[in-house]
mmCIF file of C-alpha atoms in Angstrom:
data_model
loop_
_atom_site.group_PDB
_atom_site.id
_atom_site.type_symbol
_atom_site.label_atom_id
_atom_site.label_comp_id
_atom_site.label_asym_id
_atom_site.label_seq_id
_atom_site.Cartn_x
_atom_site.Cartn_y
_atom_site.Cartn_z
ATOM 1 C CA UNK S 1 88.464 119.717 151.186
ATOM 2 C CA UNK S 2 89.775 122.358 153.553
ATOM 3 C CA UNK S 3 89.673 119.882 156.447
ATOM 4 C CA UNK S 4 91.675 117.363 154.425
ATOM 5 C CA UNK S 5 94.306 119.954 153.569
ATOM 6 C CA UNK S 6 94.581 120.833 157.250
ATOM 7 C CA UNK S 7 95.013 117.136 158.137
ATOM 8 C CA UNK S 8 97.704 116.708 155.491
ATOM 9 C CA UNK S 9 99.482 119.835 156.700
ATOM 10 C CA UNK S 10 99.418 118.679 160.325
ATOM 11 C CA UNK S 11 100.705 115.203 159.452
ATOM 12 C CA UNK S 12 103.478 116.733 157.370
ATOM 13 C CA UNK S 13 104.332 119.060 160.258
ATOM 14 C CA UNK S 14 104.542 116.124 162.683
ATOM 15 C CA UNK S 15 106.803 114.192 160.324
ATOM 16 C CA UNK S 16 108.961 117.277 159.836
ATOM 17 C CA UNK S 17 109.292 117.852 163.581
ATOM 18 C CA UNK S 18 109.984 114.149 164.104
ATOM 19 C CA UNK S 19 113.003 114.458 161.819
ATOM 20 C CA UNK S 20 114.412 117.250 163.945
ATOM 21 C CA UNK S 21 113.521 115.456 167.176
ATOM 22 C CA UNK S 22 115.550 112.458 166.058
ATOM 23 C CA UNK S 23 118.385 114.817 165.023
ATOM 24 C CA UNK S 24 118.222 113.391 161.505
ATOM 25 C CA UNK S 25 118.863 116.655 159.692
ATOM 26 C CA UNK S 26 121.541 117.786 162.127
ATOM 27 C CA UNK S 27 123.371 114.458 162.062
ATOM 28 C CA UNK S 28 123.368 114.122 158.285
ATOM 29 C CA UNK S 29 124.350 117.766 157.813
ATOM 30 C CA UNK S 30 127.305 117.386 160.192
ATOM 31 C CA UNK S 31 128.306 114.143 158.453
ATOM 32 C CA UNK S 32 128.168 115.778 155.020
ATOM 33 C CA UNK S 33 130.065 118.898 156.068
ATOM 34 C CA UNK S 34 132.749 116.860 157.841
ATOM 35 C CA UNK S 35 133.142 114.569 154.828
ATOM 36 C CA UNK S 36 133.340 117.512 152.452
ATOM 37 C CA UNK S 37 135.893 119.315 154.618
ATOM 38 C CA UNK S 38 138.066 116.199 154.914
ATOM 39 C CA UNK S 39 137.908 115.584 151.171
ATOM 40 C CA UNK S 40 139.274 119.024 150.367
ATOM 41 C CA UNK S 41 142.491 118.104 152.157
ATOM 42 C CA UNK S 42 143.379 116.111 149.042
ATOM 43 C CA UNK S 43 142.833 118.962 146.554
ATOM 44 C CA UNK S 44 146.562 119.379 146.061
ATOM 45 C CA UNK S 45 146.779 115.895 144.540
ATOM 46 C CA UNK S 46 144.827 117.025 141.463
ATOM 47 C CA UNK S 47 146.428 118.880 138.605
ATOM 48 C CA UNK S 48 144.984 121.300 136.120
ATOM 49 C CA UNK S 49 141.510 119.755 135.998
ATOM 50 C CA UNK S 50 140.631 120.650 139.591
ATOM 51 C CA UNK S 51 136.998 121.588 138.923
ATOM 52 C CA UNK S 52 135.847 118.110 137.876
ATOM 53 C CA UNK S 53 136.879 116.173 141.006
ATOM 54 C CA UNK S 54 135.619 118.916 143.331
ATOM 55 C CA UNK S 55 132.273 119.133 141.533
ATOM 56 C CA UNK S 56 131.879 115.330 141.456
ATOM 57 C CA UNK S 57 132.790 115.127 145.126
ATOM 58 C CA UNK S 58 130.192 117.735 146.159
ATOM 59 C CA UNK S 59 127.375 116.099 144.198
ATOM 60 C CA UNK S 60 128.420 112.633 145.380
ATOM 61 C CA UNK S 61 128.060 113.800 148.980
ATOM 62 C CA UNK S 62 124.577 115.173 148.286
ATOM 63 C CA UNK S 63 123.643 111.931 146.501
ATOM 64 C CA UNK S 64 124.982 109.762 149.344
ATOM 65 C CA UNK S 65 123.405 111.808 152.153
ATOM 66 C CA UNK S 66 120.065 111.750 150.372
ATOM 67 C CA UNK S 67 120.157 107.961 150.121
ATOM 68 C CA UNK S 68 121.087 107.625 153.791
ATOM 69 C CA UNK S 69 118.091 109.793 154.643
ATOM 70 C CA UNK S 70 115.729 107.767 152.442
ATOM 71 C CA UNK S 71 116.855 104.263 153.356
ATOM 72 C CA UNK S 72 117.589 104.724 157.045
ATOM 73 C CA UNK S 73 115.183 107.437 158.174
ATOM 74 C CA UNK S 74 112.273 107.530 155.746
ATOM 75 C CA UNK S 75 111.946 103.738 155.745
ATOM 76 C CA UNK S 76 111.742 103.703 159.538
ATOM 77 C CA UNK S 77 109.049 106.388 159.496
ATOM 78 C CA UNK S 78 106.934 104.755 156.789
ATOM 79 C CA UNK S 79 107.309 101.083 157.769
ATOM 80 C CA UNK S 80 104.497 99.194 159.510
ATOM 81 C CA UNK S 81 106.512 98.254 162.590
ATOM 82 C CA UNK S 82 104.263 97.796 165.603
ATOM 83 C CA UNK S 83 106.975 98.877 168.031
ATOM 84 C CA UNK S 84 108.581 101.720 166.125
ATOM 85 C CA UNK S 85 106.184 102.590 163.331
ATOM 86 C CA UNK S 86 104.850 106.107 163.120
ATOM 87 C CA UNK S 87 101.620 105.149 161.392
ATOM 88 C CA UNK S 88 99.665 104.058 164.473
ATOM 89 C CA UNK S 89 99.788 107.275 166.526
ATOM 90 C CA UNK S 90 98.980 109.279 163.405
ATOM 91 C CA UNK S 91 96.024 107.164 162.352
ATOM 92 C CA UNK S 92 94.699 107.277 165.917
ATOM 93 C CA UNK S 93 93.598 110.777 164.931
ATOM 94 C CA UNK S 94 90.504 111.268 162.735
ATOM 95 C CA UNK S 95 92.380 111.316 159.412
ATOM 96 C CA UNK S 96 91.988 109.170 156.339
ATOM 97 C CA UNK S 97 94.703 106.888 155.074
ATOM 98 C CA UNK S 98 94.995 108.947 151.908
ATOM 99 C CA UNK S 99 95.710 112.005 154.041
ATOM 100 C CA UNK S 100 98.291 109.946 155.895
ATOM 101 C CA UNK S 101 100.100 108.907 152.697
ATOM 102 C CA UNK S 102 100.207 112.422 151.265
ATOM 103 C CA UNK S 103 101.076 113.996 154.615
ATOM 104 C CA UNK S 104 103.955 111.624 155.333
ATOM 105 C CA UNK S 105 105.319 112.072 151.816
ATOM 106 C CA UNK S 106 105.061 115.867 152.138
ATOM 107 C CA UNK S 107 106.785 115.886 155.527
ATOM 108 C CA UNK S 108 109.652 113.644 154.421
ATOM 109 C CA UNK S 109 110.013 115.595 151.178
ATOM 110 C CA UNK S 110 110.266 118.849 153.136
ATOM 111 C CA UNK S 111 112.931 117.347 155.388
ATOM 112 C CA UNK S 112 114.954 116.079 152.440
ATOM 113 C CA UNK S 113 114.574 119.389 150.593
ATOM 114 C CA UNK S 114 115.834 121.335 153.629
ATOM 115 C CA UNK S 115 118.828 119.031 153.958
ATOM 116 C CA UNK S 116 119.713 119.152 150.274
ATOM 117 C CA UNK S 117 119.203 122.912 150.041
ATOM 118 C CA UNK S 118 121.668 123.363 152.892
ATOM 119 C CA UNK S 119 124.215 121.104 151.199
ATOM 120 C CA UNK S 120 123.520 122.599 147.763
ATOM 121 C CA UNK S 121 124.129 126.157 148.932
ATOM 122 C CA UNK S 122 127.249 125.107 150.806
ATOM 123 C CA UNK S 123 128.495 123.171 147.775
ATOM 124 C CA UNK S 124 127.930 126.082 145.404
ATOM 125 C CA UNK S 125 129.701 128.518 147.738
ATOM 126 C CA UNK S 126 132.564 126.040 147.962
ATOM 127 C CA UNK S 127 132.839 125.848 144.173
ATOM 128 C CA UNK S 128 132.868 129.649 143.915
ATOM 129 C CA UNK S 129 135.513 129.893 146.651
ATOM 130 C CA UNK S 130 137.774 127.307 145.015
ATOM 131 C CA UNK S 131 137.325 128.856 141.569
ATOM 132 C CA UNK S 132 138.311 132.247 142.956
ATOM 133 C CA UNK S 133 141.292 130.812 144.835
ATOM 134 C CA UNK S 134 143.031 129.118 141.905
ATOM 135 C CA UNK S 135 144.102 130.184 138.449
ATOM 136 C CA UNK S 136 141.654 129.931 135.557
ATOM 137 C CA UNK S 137 143.733 127.087 134.138
ATOM 138 C CA UNK S 138 142.794 124.849 137.059
ATOM 139 C CA UNK S 139 139.088 125.772 137.209
ATOM 140 C CA UNK S 140 138.021 127.443 133.940
ATOM 141 C CA UNK S 141 134.198 127.449 133.945
ATOM 142 C CA UNK S 142 131.222 127.233 136.315
ATOM 143 C CA UNK S 143 127.609 127.438 135.125
ATOM 144 C CA UNK S 144 125.022 128.563 137.679
ATOM 145 C CA UNK S 145 122.112 127.440 135.488
ATOM 146 C CA UNK S 146 123.527 123.956 135.032
ATOM 147 C CA UNK S 147 124.293 123.705 138.734
ATOM 148 C CA UNK S 148 120.675 124.513 139.613
ATOM 149 C CA UNK S 149 119.393 122.071 137.001
ATOM 150 C CA UNK S 150 121.684 119.286 138.254
ATOM 151 C CA UNK S 151 120.758 119.990 141.870
ATOM 152 C CA UNK S 152 116.999 119.947 141.344
ATOM 153 C CA UNK S 153 117.280 116.869 139.105
ATOM 154 C CA UNK S 154 119.050 115.043 141.931
ATOM 155 C CA UNK S 155 116.383 116.194 144.387
ATOM 156 C CA UNK S 156 113.583 115.130 142.011
ATOM 157 C CA UNK S 157 114.946 111.596 141.746
ATOM 158 C CA UNK S 158 115.312 111.264 145.499
ATOM 159 C CA UNK S 159 111.739 112.480 146.010
ATOM 160 C CA UNK S 160 110.720 109.850 143.465
ATOM 161 C CA UNK S 161 112.473 107.234 145.610
ATOM 162 C CA UNK S 162 110.571 108.415 148.692
ATOM 163 C CA UNK S 163 107.314 107.862 146.786
ATOM 164 C CA UNK S 164 108.479 104.363 145.795
ATOM 165 C CA UNK S 165 109.376 103.540 149.410
ATOM 166 C CA UNK S 166 105.933 104.768 150.450
ATOM 167 C CA UNK S 167 104.399 102.391 147.893
ATOM 168 C CA UNK S 168 106.479 99.461 149.141
ATOM 169 C CA UNK S 169 105.665 100.224 152.770
ATOM 170 C CA UNK S 170 101.953 100.264 151.926
ATOM 171 C CA UNK S 171 102.150 96.642 150.790
ATOM 172 C CA UNK S 172 104.728 95.101 153.152
ATOM 173 C CA UNK S 173 105.074 95.112 156.916
ATOM 174 C CA UNK S 174 108.383 95.685 158.658
ATOM 175 C CA UNK S 175 111.195 98.127 158.056
ATOM 176 C CA UNK S 176 113.779 95.524 157.036
ATOM 177 C CA UNK S 177 111.771 94.002 154.135
ATOM 178 C CA UNK S 178 110.944 97.515 152.907
ATOM 179 C CA UNK S 179 114.624 98.458 153.148
ATOM 180 C CA UNK S 180 115.717 95.373 151.192
ATOM 181 C CA UNK S 181 113.130 95.931 148.470
ATOM 182 C CA UNK S 182 114.040 99.617 148.249
ATOM 183 C CA UNK S 183 117.688 98.683 147.713
ATOM 184 C CA UNK S 184 116.595 96.098 145.146
ATOM 185 C CA UNK S 185 114.494 98.667 143.308
ATOM 186 C CA UNK S 186 117.408 101.074 143.074
ATOM 187 C CA UNK S 187 119.783 98.268 142.058
ATOM 188 C CA UNK S 188 117.474 97.137 139.242
ATOM 189 C CA UNK S 189 116.988 100.721 138.047
ATOM 190 C CA UNK S 190 120.769 101.213 137.965
ATOM 191 C CA UNK S 191 121.507 97.858 136.330
ATOM 192 C CA UNK S 192 118.922 97.818 133.550
ATOM 193 C CA UNK S 193 120.781 100.299 131.271
ATOM 194 C CA UNK S 194 123.988 98.263 131.681
ATOM 195 C CA UNK S 195 122.238 95.028 130.712
ATOM 196 C CA UNK S 196 120.592 96.685 127.715
ATOM 197 C CA UNK S 197 123.899 98.049 126.480
ATOM 198 C CA UNK S 198 125.497 94.572 126.656
ATOM 199 C CA UNK S 199 122.884 92.853 124.486
ATOM 200 C CA UNK S 200 123.622 92.001 120.881
ATOM 201 C CA UNK S 201 121.486 92.417 117.786
ATOM 202 C CA UNK S 202 120.063 88.903 117.282
ATOM 203 C CA UNK S 203 116.293 88.368 117.109
ATOM 204 C CA UNK S 204 116.156 86.659 120.503
ATOM 205 C CA UNK S 205 118.210 89.396 122.124
ATOM 206 C CA UNK S 206 116.116 92.002 120.331
ATOM 207 C CA UNK S 207 113.015 90.595 122.060
ATOM 208 C CA UNK S 208 114.841 90.718 125.391
ATOM 209 C CA UNK S 209 115.874 94.277 124.610
ATOM 210 C CA UNK S 210 112.210 95.157 124.094
ATOM 211 C CA UNK S 211 111.273 93.588 127.456
ATOM 212 C CA UNK S 212 114.052 95.500 129.218
ATOM 213 C CA UNK S 213 112.838 98.706 127.583
ATOM 214 C CA UNK S 214 109.367 98.085 128.995
ATOM 215 C CA UNK S 215 110.884 97.430 132.428
ATOM 216 C CA UNK S 216 112.628 100.788 132.207
ATOM 217 C CA UNK S 217 109.186 102.371 132.492
ATOM 218 C CA UNK S 218 108.880 100.838 135.990
ATOM 219 C CA UNK S 219 112.515 101.432 136.969
ATOM 220 C CA UNK S 220 113.635 104.900 135.810
ATOM 221 C CA UNK S 221 117.349 105.194 135.122
ATOM 222 C CA UNK S 222 119.100 107.166 137.930
ATOM 223 C CA UNK S 223 121.779 108.390 135.516
ATOM 224 C CA UNK S 224 119.078 110.370 133.691
ATOM 225 C CA UNK S 225 118.911 112.623 136.746
ATOM 226 C CA UNK S 226 122.690 112.705 137.305
ATOM 227 C CA UNK S 227 123.667 115.889 135.462
ATOM 228 C CA UNK S 228 126.625 117.070 137.498
ATOM 229 C CA UNK S 229 128.986 116.780 134.506
ATOM 230 C CA UNK S 230 127.272 119.775 132.861
ATOM 231 C CA UNK S 231 127.999 122.124 135.772
ATOM 232 C CA UNK S 232 131.480 122.969 134.519
ATOM 233 C CA UNK S 233 130.309 124.287 131.168
ATOM 234 C CA UNK S 234 128.825 127.549 129.949
ATOM 235 C CA UNK S 235 127.270 126.037 126.852
ATOM 236 C CA UNK S 236 123.638 127.125 126.878
ATOM 237 C CA UNK S 237 122.150 123.797 125.755
ATOM 238 C CA UNK S 238 119.270 123.740 128.226
ATOM 239 C CA UNK S 239 115.857 123.973 126.611
ATOM 240 C CA UNK S 240 112.510 124.402 128.287
ATOM 241 C CA UNK S 241 111.294 121.159 126.683
ATOM 242 C CA UNK S 242 114.181 119.120 128.129
ATOM 243 C CA UNK S 243 113.703 120.612 131.583
ATOM 244 C CA UNK S 244 109.944 120.027 131.496
ATOM 245 C CA UNK S 245 110.413 116.445 130.283
ATOM 246 C CA UNK S 246 112.919 115.633 133.035
ATOM 247 C CA UNK S 247 110.935 117.051 135.918
ATOM 248 C CA UNK S 248 107.613 115.999 134.392
ATOM 249 C CA UNK S 249 108.648 112.350 134.255
ATOM 250 C CA UNK S 250 109.752 112.418 137.911
ATOM 251 C CA UNK S 251 106.491 114.094 138.924
ATOM 252 C CA UNK S 252 104.482 111.489 136.985
ATOM 253 C CA UNK S 253 106.290 108.622 138.731
ATOM 254 C CA UNK S 254 105.617 110.245 142.110
ATOM 255 C CA UNK S 255 101.909 110.731 141.376
ATOM 256 C CA UNK S 256 101.468 107.127 140.218
ATOM 257 C CA UNK S 257 103.401 105.691 143.173
ATOM 258 C CA UNK S 258 101.433 107.761 145.704
ATOM 259 C CA UNK S 259 98.120 106.914 144.033
ATOM 260 C CA UNK S 260 98.904 103.187 144.249
ATOM 261 C CA UNK S 261 100.049 103.632 147.865
ATOM 262 C CA UNK S 262 96.736 105.309 148.723
ATOM 263 C CA UNK S 263 94.842 102.390 147.155
ATOM 264 C CA UNK S 264 96.857 99.796 149.055
ATOM 265 C CA UNK S 265 96.597 101.620 152.376
ATOM 266 C CA UNK S 266 92.833 101.868 151.900
ATOM 267 C CA UNK S 267 92.546 98.103 151.439
ATOM 268 C CA UNK S 268 94.975 96.844 154.076
ATOM 269 C CA UNK S 269 94.224 95.962 157.676
ATOM 270 C CA UNK S 270 96.700 97.732 159.953
ATOM 271 C CA UNK S 271 96.032 95.556 162.989
#
C-alpha cells in the first residue's frame, strides 16, 4: 500500500511539473488577470448595482479559465495519442494502471486548484477593493462565507469534469475525439434542465420527463454548482446539510468516474 501511494504521488508530481513546464498555469493566469483588468475599464458604465456585474465577471473568468485548462490541457495529458500522449512514458515505469489514473487525476486537480486559488484570492481582493472604493449604495453587501462556498462549488464541478474526461480518455484514443465528447457531455448536462422545463404535463411528456430525470443522474446540472449570485448577500441561509449534499454529490461522481476509468484502463491494450 505504501509503495502504491508513493507511485501515485510521483505520477501526480510529474503531471504537476509538466503543467509548469508547458507554462500552462502561467499562461492561463496571465490571460485571466489581463482579461479581468481590461474588464474593469468598463466599470463606469454600470450604475448603482455595481456589485453584481463585477461579481459575475470575476466568477465568469474563473469558470472560463477552468474550462480552458480542462479541455485544452488536461485532455492533451490524458489522451492516448502515440505522439503526444503522456501515458506511455509514465507506464514505462513499474506502476499499475490504477495508480496511473489516480496519479494523473491528482496531478491535474492540484494544478487546477492552484490556478483557481490564485484567481479566487485575486477576485476576492478585487471585490473588497471595489467595495471600499465606492459608496455603499453602489456595492451594499459582500458575504465571505458565500464567496467561499461559491468558489469551492465551482472548483468541485471542474474537478468532476476532469474525472469525466479521464473516463472518456480511458475508452477512446486520440485527443480530438475525447475533446469532442467532453464538450458534448458538458453541453448535454447544461441542456437537460432547459429541455425538462419546456415539457408539458401530458402523459407522454410525463414519461419523457421521467427519462430526462434519470439522465440527470449521469449528467449533473452545472447550474447547481454556480452559486455566485449568493455572494452579494449576508443572509445566513447556508446549512451544513446543503453544503454536505453539494460537495458529497460531486465527490460521488468523481469516485464513480475514476473507478470506471480504472476498470477500462485495466482491460484496454495500450499498444
